[in-house]
Amino acid sequence: MIHGQLIRRLRKERGLTQAQLAEGISSRTTLSTLENNKTDVNINTLFSYLDRLNVSIQEYLFYFNDSSNTEKELATKYFYDNIVKKRDIEIEQRILDYQSKYKDSKDFYYCCLSIELKLFLNKKKDKTVFDVREDTEIIKKYLERVTQWGHFEMSIFANCLYIFTSEYIRATFTILLKRTKILSKIDTYQNDISIFLNNCIVLALERKNYQNARFYIQQLYQISEKTPRKAYDRMMCAYYLALLKQIKGANANVDSTISHFKELGFSEHAEMLENLRDRLLSSSKQSIA
């Protein structure tokens, strides 16, 4: 089955006319030409059609791939060309837009957005798409200049952690606590510091710096004592400690904490923890081998 036929089938199954499906998304003619296989539509329009049809992308791919191997290969190519490539191009354009806004307004917020998007693409592609050495120094200078950190500064540091050395992060953590002390009784601060420490722990584990990982776990445990996030943070500490033991080859029940999150209804979070566990254990086995 090809895209036009599938969209038509899904539309008719849901009792929608072409006008109803296209309303506010595209012209009826655009939808009609797609359904008649005379043209393709851009990916944002396709996503909007699927959203109105209440069909997820995963479901759409399932329906689409229920055919020959050739069509599955075509489907893969279609989504790579129209989603992956176009999304990356859109992100690169946004980087340029944010850089331009920063140049015009001198608002550091736009500078940070452009840097974070560069880091996102670098990590996504697991290679240096953008050289961020100059950006690293820009962020360092900004953070060192601000004497009273708030949500903005903590978010910048947490979101850009992996471009810094482990030594710099550890040293700056002490400074961070001093510069945010006045905000320490605010709930939003507790959320920010928790996110920051969780990011520090994961990065330390990825870098196999287990001493730093234990330090940040201890900090997270202590800070969580008097916060609304205590239960969540304590569960995460238990997860990290069990994971550390398993990485070291000791018996530990990492799955126990993951099961608790599932029982509480946090299925996506539990899946993320499973993926992190598998990735770190696989990495540790490879380094031993």
PDB file of C-alpha atoms in Angstrom:
ATOM      1  CA  MET A   1       0.000   0.000   0.000  1.00  0.00           C
ATOM      2  CA  ILE A   2       1.219   3.506  -0.795  1.00  0.00           C
ATOM      3  CA  HIS A   3       0.713   6.646   1.275  1.00  0.00           C
ATOM      4  CA  GLY A   4      -2.220   8.108  -0.638  1.00  0.00           C
ATOM      5  CA  GLN A   5      -4.194   4.868  -0.498  1.00  0.00           C
ATOM      6  CA  LEU A   6      -3.506   4.451   3.212  1.00  0.00           C
ATOM      7  CA  ILE A   7      -4.589   7.996   4.092  1.00  0.00           C
ATOM      8  CA  ARG A   8      -7.790   7.510   2.079  1.00  0.00           C
ATOM      9  CA  ARG A   9      -8.495   4.202   3.821  1.00  0.00           C
ATOM     10  CA  LEU A  10      -7.899   5.635   7.289  1.00  0.00           C
ATOM     11  CA  ARG A  11     -10.077   8.666   6.490  1.00  0.00           C
ATOM     12  CA  LYS A  12     -13.000   6.574   5.228  1.00  0.00           C
ATOM     13  CA  GLU A  13     -12.740   4.149   8.151  1.00  0.00           C
ATOM     14  CA  ARG A  14     -13.236   7.109  10.465  1.00  0.00           C
ATOM     15  CA  GLY A  15     -16.145   8.505   8.500  1.00  0.00           C
ATOM     16  CA  LEU A  16     -14.478  11.764   7.475  1.00  0.00           C
ATOM     17  CA  THR A  17     -14.872  13.565   4.177  1.00  0.00           C
ATOM     18  CA  GLN A  18     -11.862  15.054   2.440  1.00  0.00           C
ATOM     19  CA  ALA A  19     -13.072  18.511   3.438  1.00  0.00           C
ATOM     20  CA  GLN A  20     -13.341  17.483   7.107  1.00  0.00           C
ATOM     21  CA  LEU A  21      -9.880  15.970   7.216  1.00  0.00           C
ATOM     22  CA  ALA A  22      -8.247  18.855   5.357  1.00  0.00           C
ATOM     23  CA  GLU A  23     -10.002  21.697   7.230  1.00  0.00           C
ATOM     24  CA  GLY A  24      -7.445  24.023   8.812  1.00  0.00           C
ATOM     25  CA  ILE A  25      -4.557  21.813   7.624  1.00  0.00           C
ATOM     26  CA  SER A  26      -4.458  22.080   3.843  1.00  0.00           C
ATOM     27  CA  SER A  27      -6.757  22.617   0.913  1.00  0.00           C
ATOM     28  CA  ARG A  28      -9.087  19.768  -0.014  1.00  0.00           C
ATOM     29  CA  THR A  29      -7.301  19.668  -3.377  1.00  0.00           C
ATOM     30  CA  THR A  30      -3.963  18.961  -1.672  1.00  0.00           C
ATOM     31  CA  LEU A  31      -5.483  16.029   0.185  1.00  0.00           C
ATOM     32  CA  SER A  32      -7.212  14.793  -2.951  1.00  0.00           C
ATOM     33  CA  THR A  33      -4.012  14.815  -5.004  1.00  0.00           C
ATOM     34  CA  LEU A  34      -2.252  12.916  -2.209  1.00  0.00           C
ATOM     35  CA  GLU A  35      -5.000  10.290  -2.029  1.00  0.00           C
ATOM     36  CA  ASN A  36      -4.896   9.896  -5.799  1.00  0.00           C
ATOM     37  CA  ASN A  37      -1.134   9.367  -5.594  1.00  0.00           C
ATOM     38  CA  LYS A  38      -0.397  12.351  -7.799  1.00  0.00           C
ATOM     39  CA  THR A  39       1.849  14.097  -5.262  1.00  0.00           C
ATOM     40  CA  ASP A  40       3.314  13.889  -1.767  1.00  0.00           C
ATOM     41  CA  VAL A  41       2.715  16.354   1.059  1.00  0.00           C
ATOM     42  CA  ASN A  42       5.245  17.831   3.467  1.00  0.00           C
ATOM     43  CA  ILE A  43       5.779  15.909   6.674  1.00  0.00           C
ATOM     44  CA  ASN A  44       4.092  18.495   8.925  1.00  0.00           C
ATOM     45  CA  THR A  45       0.893  18.230   6.873  1.00  0.00           C
ATOM     46  CA  LEU A  46       1.025  14.435   7.047  1.00  0.00           C
ATOM     47  CA  PHE A  47       1.488  14.589  10.832  1.00  0.00           C
ATOM     48  CA  SER A  48      -1.513  16.924  11.070  1.00  0.00           C
ATOM     49  CA  TYR A  49      -3.658  14.509   9.070  1.00  0.00           C
ATOM     50  CA  LEU A  50      -2.633  11.642  11.351  1.00  0.00           C
ATOM     51  CA  ASP A  51      -3.344  13.724  14.439  1.00  0.00           C
ATOM     52  CA  ARG A  52      -6.884  14.471  13.233  1.00  0.00           C
ATOM     53  CA  LEU A  53      -7.338  10.801  12.386  1.00  0.00           C
ATOM     54  CA  ASN A  54      -6.090   9.909  15.892  1.00  0.00           C
ATOM     55  CA  VAL A  55      -3.479   7.626  14.366  1.00  0.00           C
ATOM     56  CA  SER A  56       0.012   7.589  15.876  1.00  0.00           C
ATOM     57  CA  ILE A  57       3.110   7.514  13.687  1.00  0.00           C
ATOM     58  CA  GLN A  58       3.893   4.036  15.031  1.00  0.00           C
ATOM     59  CA  GLU A  59       0.420   2.825  14.036  1.00  0.00           C
ATOM     60  CA  TYR A  60       0.734   4.449  10.632  1.00  0.00           C
ATOM     61  CA  LEU A  61       4.060   2.687  10.012  1.00  0.00           C
ATOM     62  CA  PHE A  62       2.505  -0.593  11.154  1.00  0.00           C
ATOM     63  CA  TYR A  63      -0.338  -0.231   8.656  1.00  0.00           C
ATOM     64  CA  PHE A  64       1.993   0.967   5.947  1.00  0.00           C
ATOM     65  CA  ASN A  65       4.504  -1.857   6.394  1.00  0.00           C
ATOM     66  CA  ASP A  66       1.884  -4.610   6.256  1.00  0.00           C
ATOM     67  CA  SER A  67       2.924  -5.366   2.701  1.00  0.00           C
ATOM     68  CA  SER A  68       5.914  -6.505   0.664  1.00  0.00           C
ATOM     69  CA  ASN A  69       9.530  -6.114   1.701  1.00  0.00           C
ATOM     70  CA  THR A  70      10.022  -3.655  -1.135  1.00  0.00           C
ATOM     71  CA  GLU A  71       7.328  -1.362   0.210  1.00  0.00           C
ATOM     72  CA  LYS A  72       8.803  -1.637   3.698  1.00  0.00           C
ATOM     73  CA  GLU A  73      12.109  -0.477   2.311  1.00  0.00           C
ATOM     74  CA  LEU A  74      10.364   2.357   0.517  1.00  0.00           C
ATOM     75  CA  ALA A  75       8.539   3.285   3.723  1.00  0.00           C
ATOM     76  CA  THR A  76      11.818   3.404   5.615  1.00  0.00           C
ATOM     77  CA  LYS A  77      13.375   5.591   2.938  1.00  0.00           C
ATOM     78  CA  TYR A  78      10.309   7.836   2.824  1.00  0.00           C
ATOM     79  CA  PHE A  79      10.345   8.472   6.554  1.00  0.00           C
ATOM     80  CA  TYR A  80      14.098   8.906   6.636  1.00  0.00           C
ATOM     81  CA  ASP A  81      13.998  11.446   3.808  1.00  0.00           C
ATOM     82  CA  ASN A  82      10.894  13.259   5.025  1.00  0.00           C
ATOM     83  CA  ILE A  83      11.276  13.077   8.787  1.00  0.00           C
ATOM     84  CA  VAL A  84      14.869  12.557   9.814  1.00  0.00           C
ATOM     85  CA  LYS A  85      16.533  14.665   7.155  1.00  0.00           C
ATOM     86  CA  LYS A  86      13.910  17.412   7.124  1.00  0.00           C
ATOM     87  CA  ARG A  87      13.798  17.574  10.922  1.00  0.00           C
ATOM     88  CA  ASP A  88      17.588  18.000  11.007  1.00  0.00           C
ATOM     89  CA  ILE A  89      17.412  20.695   8.357  1.00  0.00           C
ATOM     90  CA  GLU A  90      14.699  22.461  10.361  1.00  0.00           C
ATOM     91  CA  ILE A  91      16.848  22.300  13.502  1.00  0.00           C
ATOM     92  CA  GLU A  92      19.851  23.713  11.640  1.00  0.00           C
ATOM     93  CA  GLN A  93      17.672  26.553  10.367  1.00  0.00           C
ATOM     94  CA  ARG A  94      16.458  27.251  13.901  1.00  0.00           C
ATOM     95  CA  ILE A  95      20.062  27.456  15.066  1.00  0.00           C
ATOM     96  CA  LEU A  96      20.727  30.130  12.457  1.00  0.00           C
ATOM     97  CA  ASP A  97      17.521  31.958  13.428  1.00  0.00           C
ATOM     98  CA  TYR A  98      18.426  31.970  17.134  1.00  0.00           C
ATOM     99  CA  GLN A  99      21.954  33.144  16.361  1.00  0.00           C
ATOM    100  CA  SER A 100      20.499  35.993  14.331  1.00  0.00           C
ATOM    101  CA  LYS A 101      18.080  36.944  17.122  1.00  0.00           C
ATOM    102  CA  TYR A 102      20.926  36.910  19.637  1.00  0.00           C
ATOM    103  CA  LYS A 103      23.006  39.154  17.399  1.00  0.00           C
ATOM    104  CA  ASP A 104      20.136  41.620  17.056  1.00  0.00           C
ATOM    105  CA  SER A 105      18.787  41.581  20.625  1.00  0.00           C
ATOM    106  CA  LYS A 106      21.908  40.626  22.655  1.00  0.00           C
ATOM    107  CA  ASP A 107      19.517  38.431  24.690  1.00  0.00           C
ATOM    108  CA  PHE A 108      21.623  35.503  25.962  1.00  0.00           C
ATOM    109  CA  TYR A 109      18.518  33.311  25.992  1.00  0.00           C
ATOM    110  CA  TYR A 110      18.694  32.955  22.178  1.00  0.00           C
ATOM    111  CA  CYS A 111      22.404  32.213  22.314  1.00  0.00           C
ATOM    112  CA  CYS A 112      21.706  29.356  24.719  1.00  0.00           C
ATOM    113  CA  LEU A 113      18.935  27.956  22.538  1.00  0.00           C
ATOM    114  CA  SER A 114      21.248  27.835  19.531  1.00  0.00           C
ATOM    115  CA  ILE A 115      23.977  26.109  21.554  1.00  0.00           C
ATOM    116  CA  GLU A 116      21.584  23.549  23.039  1.00  0.00           C
ATOM    117  CA  LEU A 117      20.303  22.669  19.560  1.00  0.00           C
ATOM    118  CA  LYS A 118      23.890  22.214  18.350  1.00  0.00           C
ATOM    119  CA  LEU A 119      24.537  19.850  21.245  1.00  0.00           C
ATOM    120  CA  PHE A 120      21.311  17.987  20.495  1.00  0.00           C
ATOM    121  CA  LEU A 121      22.326  17.326  16.876  1.00  0.00           C
ATOM    122  CA  ASN A 122      25.867  16.343  17.882  1.00  0.00           C
ATOM    123  CA  LYS A 123      24.557  13.823  20.388  1.00  0.00           C
ATOM    124  CA  LYS A 124      21.825  12.559  18.077  1.00  0.00           C
ATOM    125  CA  LYS A 125      24.289  11.838  15.278  1.00  0.00           C
ATOM    126  CA  ASP A 126      27.055  10.792  17.701  1.00  0.00           C
ATOM    127  CA  LYS A 127      29.549  12.966  15.855  1.00  0.00           C
ATOM    128  CA  THR A 128      30.672  16.574  15.717  1.00  0.00           C
ATOM    129  CA  VAL A 129      28.194  18.232  13.383  1.00  0.00           C
ATOM    130  CA  PHE A 130      28.956  21.545  15.098  1.00  0.00           C
ATOM    131  CA  ASP A 131      32.208  22.569  16.752  1.00  0.00           C
ATOM    132  CA  VAL A 132      31.069  23.816  20.168  1.00  0.00           C
ATOM    133  CA  ARG A 133      34.442  24.699  21.698  1.00  0.00           C
ATOM    134  CA  GLU A 134      33.777  28.417  21.348  1.00  0.00           C
ATOM    135  CA  ASP A 135      30.227  27.923  22.660  1.00  0.00           C
ATOM    136  CA  THR A 136      31.622  26.134  25.709  1.00  0.00           C
ATOM    137  CA  GLU A 137      33.720  29.171  26.582  1.00  0.00           C
ATOM    138  CA  ILE A 138      30.750  31.495  26.022  1.00  0.00           C
ATOM    139  CA  ILE A 139      28.646  29.531  28.536  1.00  0.00           C
ATOM    140  CA  LYS A 140      31.509  29.329  31.027  1.00  0.00           C
ATOM    141  CA  LYS A 141      32.069  33.076  30.929  1.00  0.00           C
ATOM    142  CA  TYR A 142      28.368  33.762  31.370  1.00  0.00           C
ATOM    143  CA  LEU A 143      27.980  31.385  34.320  1.00  0.00           C
ATOM    144  CA  GLU A 144      31.122  32.705  35.997  1.00  0.00           C
ATOM    145  CA  ARG A 145      29.926  36.278  35.584  1.00  0.00           C
ATOM    146  CA  VAL A 146      26.498  35.748  37.216  1.00  0.00           C
ATOM    147  CA  THR A 147      26.808  35.834  41.005  1.00  0.00           C
ATOM    148  CA  GLN A 148      23.218  34.836  41.827  1.00  0.00           C
ATOM    149  CA  TRP A 149      22.037  31.843  39.849  1.00  0.00           C
ATOM    150  CA  GLY A 150      18.375  31.196  39.169  1.00  0.00           C
ATOM    151  CA  HIS A 151      16.352  28.735  37.091  1.00  0.00           C
ATOM    152  CA  PHE A 152      17.818  30.027  33.833  1.00  0.00           C
ATOM    153  CA  GLU A 153      21.457  29.515  34.842  1.00  0.00           C
ATOM    154  CA  MET A 154      20.815  26.095  36.362  1.00  0.00           C
ATOM    155  CA  SER A 155      18.953  24.980  33.250  1.00  0.00           C
ATOM    156  CA  ILE A 156      21.785  26.121  30.982  1.00  0.00           C
ATOM    157  CA  PHE A 157      24.338  24.195  33.000  1.00  0.00           C
ATOM    158  CA  ALA A 158      22.183  21.061  33.310  1.00  0.00           C
ATOM    159  CA  ASN A 159      21.305  20.987  29.590  1.00  0.00           C
ATOM    160  CA  CYS A 160      24.889  21.560  28.422  1.00  0.00           C
ATOM    161  CA  LEU A 161      26.674  19.348  30.945  1.00  0.00           C
ATOM    162  CA  TYR A 162      28.356  16.931  28.599  1.00  0.00           C
ATOM    163  CA  ILE A 163      30.476  19.588  26.856  1.00  0.00           C
ATOM    164  CA  PHE A 164      32.288  20.240  30.142  1.00  0.00           C
ATOM    165  CA  THR A 165      34.998  18.150  31.762  1.00  0.00           C
ATOM    166  CA  SER A 166      34.126  16.103  34.831  1.00  0.00           C
ATOM    167  CA  GLU A 167      36.540  18.235  36.869  1.00  0.00           C
ATOM    168  CA  TYR A 168      34.855  21.463  35.812  1.00  0.00           C
ATOM    169  CA  ILE A 169      31.382  20.115  36.648  1.00  0.00           C
ATOM    170  CA  ARG A 170      32.477  18.909  40.089  1.00  0.00           C
ATOM    171  CA  ALA A 171      34.150  22.239  40.913  1.00  0.00           C
ATOM    172  CA  THR A 172      31.230  24.283  39.601  1.00  0.00           C
ATOM    173  CA  PHE A 173      28.728  22.225  41.624  1.00  0.00           C
ATOM    174  CA  THR A 174      30.141  23.687  44.845  1.00  0.00           C
ATOM    175  CA  ILE A 175      29.845  27.178  43.388  1.00  0.00           C
ATOM    176  CA  LEU A 176      26.305  26.405  42.217  1.00  0.00           C
ATOM    177  CA  LEU A 177      25.168  25.587  45.763  1.00  0.00           C
ATOM    178  CA  LYS A 178      26.544  28.891  47.044  1.00  0.00           C
ATOM    179  CA  ARG A 179      25.071  30.950  44.234  1.00  0.00           C
ATOM    180  CA  THR A 180      21.608  29.433  44.586  1.00  0.00           C
ATOM    181  CA  LYS A 181      21.462  29.277  48.384  1.00  0.00           C
ATOM    182  CA  ILE A 182      18.928  32.094  48.609  1.00  0.00           C
ATOM    183  CA  LEU A 183      16.522  30.051  46.429  1.00  0.00           C
ATOM    184  CA  SER A 184      16.979  26.759  48.278  1.00  0.00           C
ATOM    185  CA  LYS A 185      13.558  26.885  49.966  1.00  0.00           C
ATOM    186  CA  ILE A 186      11.644  27.380  46.723  1.00  0.00           C
ATOM    187  CA  ASP A 187      10.002  24.292  45.214  1.00  0.00           C
ATOM    188  CA  THR A 188      11.149  25.135  41.696  1.00  0.00           C
ATOM    189  CA  TYR A 189      14.732  25.242  42.937  1.00  0.00           C
ATOM    190  CA  GLN A 190      14.379  21.762  44.393  1.00  0.00           C
ATOM    191  CA  ASN A 191      13.153  20.546  41.015  1.00  0.00           C
ATOM    192  CA  ASP A 192      16.054  22.252  39.215  1.00  0.00           C
ATOM    193  CA  ILE A 193      18.726  20.874  41.536  1.00  0.00           C
ATOM    194  CA  SER A 194      17.240  17.384  41.292  1.00  0.00           C
ATOM    195  CA  ILE A 195      17.299  17.481  37.471  1.00  0.00           C
ATOM    196  CA  PHE A 196      20.845  18.806  37.561  1.00  0.00           C
ATOM    197  CA  LEU A 197      22.072  16.054  39.891  1.00  0.00           C
ATOM    198  CA  ASN A 198      20.300  13.318  37.931  1.00  0.00           C
ATOM    199  CA  ASN A 199      22.025  14.592  34.780  1.00  0.00           C
ATOM    200  CA  CYS A 200      25.365  14.640  36.611  1.00  0.00           C
ATOM    201  CA  ILE A 201      24.914  11.051  37.767  1.00  0.00           C
ATOM    202  CA  VAL A 202      24.016   9.747  34.306  1.00  0.00           C
ATOM    203  CA  LEU A 203      26.945  11.592  32.705  1.00  0.00           C
ATOM    204  CA  ALA A 204      29.367  10.279  35.345  1.00  0.00           C
ATOM    205  CA  LEU A 205      28.117   6.726  34.725  1.00  0.00           C
ATOM    206  CA  GLU A 206      28.472   7.172  30.961  1.00  0.00           C
ATOM    207  CA  ARG A 207      32.025   8.421  31.445  1.00  0.00           C
ATOM    208  CA  LYS A 208      32.716   5.503  33.825  1.00  0.00           C
ATOM    209  CA  ASN A 209      33.642   7.990  36.540  1.00  0.00           C
ATOM    210  CA  TYR A 210      32.049   5.969  39.311  1.00  0.00           C
ATOM    211  CA  GLN A 211      33.570   8.002  42.144  1.00  0.00           C
ATOM    212  CA  ASN A 212      31.849  11.125  40.864  1.00  0.00           C
ATOM    213  CA  ALA A 213      28.643   9.154  40.341  1.00  0.00           C
ATOM    214  CA  ARG A 214      28.639   8.120  44.007  1.00  0.00           C
ATOM    215  CA  PHE A 215      29.318  11.703  45.070  1.00  0.00           C
ATOM    216  CA  TYR A 216      26.341  13.056  43.105  1.00  0.00           C
ATOM    217  CA  ILE A 217      24.077  10.232  44.314  1.00  0.00           C
ATOM    218  CA  GLN A 218      24.998  11.157  47.891  1.00  0.00           C
ATOM    219  CA  GLN A 219      24.246  14.821  47.167  1.00  0.00           C
ATOM    220  CA  LEU A 220      20.888  13.922  45.628  1.00  0.00           C
ATOM    221  CA  TYR A 221      20.001  11.773  48.636  1.00  0.00           C
ATOM    222  CA  GLN A 222      20.865  14.544  51.100  1.00  0.00           C
ATOM    223  CA  ILE A 223      19.127  17.330  49.188  1.00  0.00           C
ATOM    224  CA  SER A 224      15.961  15.260  48.761  1.00  0.00           C
ATOM    225  CA  GLU A 225      15.459  14.982  52.533  1.00  0.00           C
ATOM    226  CA  LYS A 226      13.231  18.036  52.857  1.00  0.00           C
ATOM    227  CA  THR A 227      11.734  18.367  49.395  1.00  0.00           C
ATOM    228  CA  PRO A 228       8.405  17.399  47.776  1.00  0.00           C
ATOM    229  CA  ARG A 229      10.436  15.200  45.389  1.00  0.00           C
ATOM    230  CA  LYS A 230      11.785  13.034  48.208  1.00  0.00           C
ATOM    231  CA  ALA A 231      10.074   9.776  47.170  1.00  0.00           C
ATOM    232  CA  TYR A 232      11.075  10.112  43.507  1.00  0.00           C
ATOM    233  CA  ASP A 233      14.650  11.151  44.250  1.00  0.00           C
ATOM    234  CA  ARG A 234      15.140   8.388  46.823  1.00  0.00           C
ATOM    235  CA  MET A 235      13.869   5.813  44.306  1.00  0.00           C
ATOM    236  CA  MET A 236      16.314   7.161  41.740  1.00  0.00           C
ATOM    237  CA  CYS A 237      19.167   6.956  44.264  1.00  0.00           C
ATOM    238  CA  ALA A 238      18.292   3.297  44.893  1.00  0.00           C
ATOM    239  CA  TYR A 239      18.255   2.681  41.135  1.00  0.00           C
ATOM    240  CA  TYR A 240      21.648   4.324  40.581  1.00  0.00           C
ATOM    241  CA  LEU A 241      23.289   2.487  43.512  1.00  0.00           C
ATOM    242  CA  ALA A 242      21.959  -0.865  42.318  1.00  0.00           C
ATOM    243  CA  LEU A 243      23.118  -0.068  38.787  1.00  0.00           C
ATOM    244  CA  LEU A 244      26.592   0.800  40.072  1.00  0.00           C
ATOM    245  CA  LYS A 245      26.796  -2.544  41.856  1.00  0.00           C
ATOM    246  CA  GLN A 246      25.680  -4.419  38.760  1.00  0.00           C
ATOM    247  CA  ILE A 247      28.216  -2.566  36.596  1.00  0.00           C
ATOM    248  CA  LYS A 248      30.889  -3.680  39.066  1.00  0.00           C
ATOM    249  CA  GLY A 249      29.716  -7.270  38.700  1.00  0.00           C
ATOM    250  CA  ALA A 250      27.981  -7.574  42.073  1.00  0.00           C
ATOM    251  CA  ASN A 251      24.473  -8.919  42.596  1.00  0.00           C
ATOM    252  CA  ALA A 252      21.922  -6.111  42.610  1.00  0.00           C
ATOM    253  CA  ASN A 253      18.235  -5.833  41.860  1.00  0.00           C
ATOM    254  CA  VAL A 254      18.026  -2.891  39.447  1.00  0.00           C
ATOM    255  CA  ASP A 255      14.705  -4.172  38.123  1.00  0.00           C
ATOM    256  CA  SER A 256      13.054  -3.708  41.521  1.00  0.00           C
ATOM    257  CA  THR A 257      13.089   0.086  41.304  1.00  0.00           C
ATOM    258  CA  ILE A 258      12.057  -0.013  37.649  1.00  0.00           C
ATOM    259  CA  SER A 259       9.069  -2.169  38.647  1.00  0.00           C
ATOM    260  CA  HIS A 260       8.069   0.376  41.290  1.00  0.00           C
ATOM    261  CA  PHE A 261       7.908   3.109  38.656  1.00  0.00           C
ATOM    262  CA  LYS A 262       5.785   0.867  36.439  1.00  0.00           C
ATOM    263  CA  GLU A 263       3.412   0.115  39.313  1.00  0.00           C
ATOM    264  CA  LEU A 264       3.011   3.845  39.914  1.00  0.00           C
ATOM    265  CA  GLY A 265       2.058   4.369  36.289  1.00  0.00           C
ATOM    266  CA  PHE A 266       5.336   5.904  35.069  1.00  0.00           C
ATOM    267  CA  SER A 267       5.751   3.466  32.183  1.00  0.00           C
ATOM    268  CA  GLU A 268       7.736   5.792  29.915  1.00  0.00           C
ATOM    269  CA  HIS A 269      10.128   6.673  32.722  1.00  0.00           C
ATOM    270  CA  ALA A 270      10.559   2.978  33.534  1.00  0.00           C
ATOM    271  CA  GLU A 271      11.353   2.271  29.887  1.00  0.00           C
ATOM    272  CA  MET A 272      13.949   5.055  29.911  1.00  0.00           C
ATOM    273  CA  LEU A 273      15.588   3.494  32.999  1.00  0.00           C
ATOM    274  CA  GLU A 274      15.622   0.090  31.287  1.00  0.00           C
ATOM    275  CA  ASN A 275      17.317   1.578  28.226  1.00  0.00           C
ATOM    276  CA  LEU A 276      19.889   3.353  30.395  1.00  0.00           C
ATOM    277  CA  ARG A 277      20.574   0.132  32.321  1.00  0.00           C
ATOM    278  CA  ASP A 278      21.051  -1.890  29.125  1.00  0.00           C
ATOM    279  CA  ARG A 279      23.276   0.741  27.537  1.00  0.00           C
ATOM    280  CA  LEU A 280      25.552   1.152  30.572  1.00  0.00           C
ATOM    281  CA  LEU A 281      25.838  -2.575  31.258  1.00  0.00           C
ATOM    282  CA  SER A 282      26.635  -3.228  27.601  1.00  0.00           C
ATOM    283  CA  SER A 283      29.292  -0.501  27.662  1.00  0.00           C
ATOM    284  CA  SER A 284      30.878  -1.872  30.837  1.00  0.00           C
ATOM    285  CA  LYS A 285      31.042  -5.396  29.362  1.00  0.00           C
ATOM    286  CA  GLN A 286      32.704  -4.080  26.201  1.00  0.00           C
ATOM    287  CA  SER A 287      35.338  -2.200  28.206  1.00  0.00           C
ATOM    288  CA  ILE A 288      36.106  -5.363  30.209  1.00  0.00           C
ATOM    289  CA  ALA A 289      36.367  -7.412  27.023  1.00  0.00           C
TER     290      ALA A 289
END
